[in-house]
Amino acid sequence: MNAKTLLKQVLVLVCLVATTLQLSANPTPSGKKIRLGFIPLTDCAPLVAAKELGLFAKYGVDVELSKEASWANVRDKILNGELDGAHCLFSMPLSVYTGIGGKAGSEMKVAMVISNNGQGITLSKDFCGMVGFKEVNKAAAAVKNVQARKEVTFAMTFPGGTHDIWLRNWLAAAGVNQKSVGIITIPPPQMVANMRVDNMEGYCVGEPWNGVAVTQNVGFTHIASQDIWKHHPEKALVVNSKFAAEDKEDLKKVMKAIIEACRWLDNMGNRKKAASWLTKPYYVNAALPVIEARLLGSNDLGCDLGVQKYKDDYMTFYNNGVVNMPRKSHAMWFLAQYVRFGYLKAEPNYKAIVEKLILDDLYQEVAKEMAVPMQPDMKPFKTTYDVNFDPANIDDYLKATRK
């Protein structure tokens, strides 16, 4: 054997060894491409981080992220199978199933929660000087003042979605009859542009679109969602029924990758890196300083109101497992809001709906394998401006709460 032939054989052997080592470090994906959708919001970060950090590949799944235009788009693509799952409003499957935000009986499954906190209500400059940060007691008078000059309209992102419910909870707490104002649906990335052309006087949306309104001087942050309910469920990994039923092992791998990404994101030292990804055009496509500041819990409020710094209730993604467990009691609370605010004329079968849509058994399997602490569920709890909610006694809640 001549030297040239020997060298070729050595090179082939080196390549085979390198390939073997690479494959052992990154398990071969099952072969199925998994498509996960997201809306350009800061809290799509767990999906982005799982992709950018190579965590989906680490757990052996081939995931493609798909940027979507609206929550209605996400709903339709999950239901028709174009998407296996998505970064999604926690309450959206409940809204769709009950016929508020889609065809009644359509099933979208909640696999896990991926974020708490970090949404907000932005008011236009019409309100500047009349109502300040968290001055909920001044909101009704401010609305009447503006109504003397023009109709007042507020926007949210999806009927029965989380932003819709934060908005209606705020109106109730402020003593504003929801029927006295307009409430319209606008996709998150279009909020600022619509406020600039005076299509609405306020909106509820996720970041960075509250922060962007401030930097573009079209509105100010009146209140954050964590001020309405500290550590509330916000975005979830929502999947279509077929994926949940037929690809359980792949779904578990996706969930593990996302949980690892959530842990990484809750190390505050990593958030600037996360913001640098989110600012990209193919993700959120908003200015880096706005994404970064609010991701770090620093909210420039606008309207000469200064900066609000959140110390433990900024946007969280893991919080020692508090974030990620999908709680049936939280789902029941949202269903009760649909009755409270007139979306549903009669009380639904709370237990049957949450049993059907919340994949808490699957989550418990994943949590155990990932050593994620389990959280209590079906316990009474209270949001900031509301009465106590007991999932075992929803009738009493509905009788006592403000409409």
PDB file of C-alpha atoms in Angstrom, residues 34-49 56 63-75 77-78 83-93 108-119 157-158 162-163 188-189 205-209 234-240 254 258 262 265 278 283-284 315-317:
ATOM      1  CA  ILE A  34     -42.255  19.711  13.282  1.00  0.00           C
ATOM      2  CA  ARG A  35     -43.644  23.165  12.452  1.00  0.00           C
ATOM      3  CA  LEU A  36     -44.218  25.555  15.346  1.00  0.00           C
ATOM      4  CA  GLY A  37     -45.763  28.950  14.755  1.00  0.00           C
ATOM      5  CA  PHE A  38     -45.174  32.174  16.651  1.00  0.00           C
ATOM      6  CA  ILE A  39     -46.423  35.754  16.660  1.00  0.00           C
ATOM      7  CA  PRO A  40     -43.744  38.492  16.771  1.00  0.00           C
ATOM      8  CA  LEU A  41     -43.863  39.189  20.490  1.00  0.00           C
ATOM      9  CA  THR A  42     -41.089  39.174  23.086  1.00  0.00           C
ATOM     10  CA  ASP A  43     -42.625  36.151  24.793  1.00  0.00           C
ATOM     11  CA  CYS A  44     -42.004  33.929  21.783  1.00  0.00           C
ATOM     12  CA  ALA A  45     -38.475  33.844  23.275  1.00  0.00           C
ATOM     13  CA  PRO A  46     -38.634  30.211  24.516  1.00  0.00           C
ATOM     14  CA  LEU A  47     -39.176  28.918  20.970  1.00  0.00           C
ATOM     15  CA  VAL A  48     -36.507  31.234  19.571  1.00  0.00           C
ATOM     16  CA  ALA A  49     -33.987  30.323  22.281  1.00  0.00           C
ATOM     17  CA  PHE A  56     -34.495  21.072  19.594  1.00  0.00           C
ATOM     18  CA  VAL A  63     -38.267  21.923  14.381  1.00  0.00           C
ATOM     19  CA  GLU A  64     -39.039  24.694  11.923  1.00  0.00           C
ATOM     20  CA  LEU A  65     -40.325  28.015  13.294  1.00  0.00           C
ATOM     21  CA  SER A  66     -42.986  29.839  11.302  1.00  0.00           C
ATOM     22  CA  LYS A  67     -43.685  33.554  11.821  1.00  0.00           C
ATOM     23  CA  GLU A  68     -47.433  34.177  11.649  1.00  0.00           C
ATOM     24  CA  ALA A  69     -49.426  37.353  10.992  1.00  0.00           C
ATOM     25  CA  SER A  70     -52.250  37.042  13.536  1.00  0.00           C
ATOM     26  CA  TRP A  71     -53.703  34.809  16.229  1.00  0.00           C
ATOM     27  CA  ALA A  72     -56.522  33.871  13.834  1.00  0.00           C
ATOM     28  CA  ASN A  73     -53.827  32.636  11.444  1.00  0.00           C
ATOM     29  CA  VAL A  74     -52.282  30.545  14.231  1.00  0.00           C
ATOM     30  CA  ARG A  75     -55.694  29.092  15.136  1.00  0.00           C
ATOM     31  CA  LYS A  77     -53.114  26.530  10.882  1.00  0.00           C
ATOM     32  CA  ILE A  78     -53.143  24.498  14.108  1.00  0.00           C
ATOM     33  CA  LEU A  83     -48.760  23.844  12.190  1.00  0.00           C
ATOM     34  CA  ASP A  84     -48.116  21.094  14.727  1.00  0.00           C
ATOM     35  CA  GLY A  85     -48.210  23.696  17.458  1.00  0.00           C
ATOM     36  CA  ALA A  86     -47.449  27.292  18.324  1.00  0.00           C
ATOM     37  CA  HIS A  87     -46.580  29.978  20.836  1.00  0.00           C
ATOM     38  CA  CYS A  88     -50.154  30.862  21.672  1.00  0.00           C
ATOM     39  CA  LEU A  89     -52.414  32.778  24.053  1.00  0.00           C
ATOM     40  CA  PHE A  90     -53.109  30.489  27.029  1.00  0.00           C
ATOM     41  CA  SER A  91     -56.871  31.063  26.809  1.00  0.00           C
ATOM     42  CA  MET A  92     -57.159  30.809  23.017  1.00  0.00           C
ATOM     43  CA  PRO A  93     -58.028  27.068  22.958  1.00  0.00           C
ATOM     44  CA  MET A 108     -56.474  22.822  20.411  1.00  0.00           C
ATOM     45  CA  LYS A 109     -54.490  21.304  23.268  1.00  0.00           C
ATOM     46  CA  VAL A 110     -52.489  23.194  25.911  1.00  0.00           C
ATOM     47  CA  ALA A 111     -49.251  21.266  26.484  1.00  0.00           C
ATOM     48  CA  MET A 112     -47.489  23.718  28.804  1.00  0.00           C
ATOM     49  CA  VAL A 113     -47.244  27.385  29.734  1.00  0.00           C
ATOM     50  CA  ILE A 114     -44.164  29.213  28.434  1.00  0.00           C
ATOM     51  CA  SER A 115     -44.468  32.690  29.983  1.00  0.00           C
ATOM     52  CA  ASN A 116     -45.994  34.688  32.822  1.00  0.00           C
ATOM     53  CA  ASN A 117     -46.465  38.474  33.035  1.00  0.00           C
ATOM     54  CA  GLY A 118     -45.155  41.057  30.573  1.00  0.00           C
ATOM     55  CA  GLN A 119     -48.227  42.368  28.747  1.00  0.00           C
ATOM     56  CA  THR A 157     -55.619  40.772  19.901  1.00  0.00           C
ATOM     57  CA  PHE A 158     -58.161  37.912  19.875  1.00  0.00           C
ATOM     58  CA  THR A 162     -55.573  36.776  27.346  1.00  0.00           C
ATOM     59  CA  HIS A 163     -55.241  40.384  26.145  1.00  0.00           C
ATOM     60  CA  PRO A 188     -50.120  42.617  17.841  1.00  0.00           C
ATOM     61  CA  PRO A 189     -47.580  44.041  15.345  1.00  0.00           C
ATOM     62  CA  VAL A 205     -50.990  43.635  23.892  1.00  0.00           C
ATOM     63  CA  GLY A 206     -47.746  41.883  24.661  1.00  0.00           C
ATOM     64  CA  GLU A 207     -44.302  43.433  24.495  1.00  0.00           C
ATOM     65  CA  PRO A 208     -42.537  44.959  22.732  1.00  0.00           C
ATOM     66  CA  TRP A 209     -45.559  46.794  21.301  1.00  0.00           C
ATOM     67  CA  GLU A 234     -49.819  34.217  29.418  1.00  0.00           C
ATOM     68  CA  LYS A 235     -48.420  32.277  26.471  1.00  0.00           C
ATOM     69  CA  ALA A 236     -48.568  28.515  26.111  1.00  0.00           C
ATOM     70  CA  LEU A 237     -47.322  25.801  23.806  1.00  0.00           C
ATOM     71  CA  VAL A 238     -50.564  24.843  22.090  1.00  0.00           C
ATOM     72  CA  VAL A 239     -50.664  21.854  19.743  1.00  0.00           C
ATOM     73  CA  ASN A 240     -53.124  20.236  17.387  1.00  0.00           C
ATOM     74  CA  VAL A 254     -40.223  19.544  22.041  1.00  0.00           C
ATOM     75  CA  ILE A 258     -38.557  24.504  25.518  1.00  0.00           C
ATOM     76  CA  CYS A 262     -37.112  28.697  29.660  1.00  0.00           C
ATOM     77  CA  LEU A 265     -34.006  32.683  29.713  1.00  0.00           C
ATOM     78  CA  LEU A 278     -35.585  38.671  18.951  1.00  0.00           C
ATOM     79  CA  TYR A 283     -38.412  37.076  14.593  1.00  0.00           C
ATOM     80  CA  VAL A 284     -39.946  40.161  16.300  1.00  0.00           C
ATOM     81  CA  MET A 315     -41.724  38.571  32.176  1.00  0.00           C
ATOM     82  CA  THR A 316     -40.758  35.116  33.455  1.00  0.00           C
ATOM     83  CA  PHE A 317     -40.338  31.843  31.587  1.00  0.00           C
TER      84      PHE A 317
END
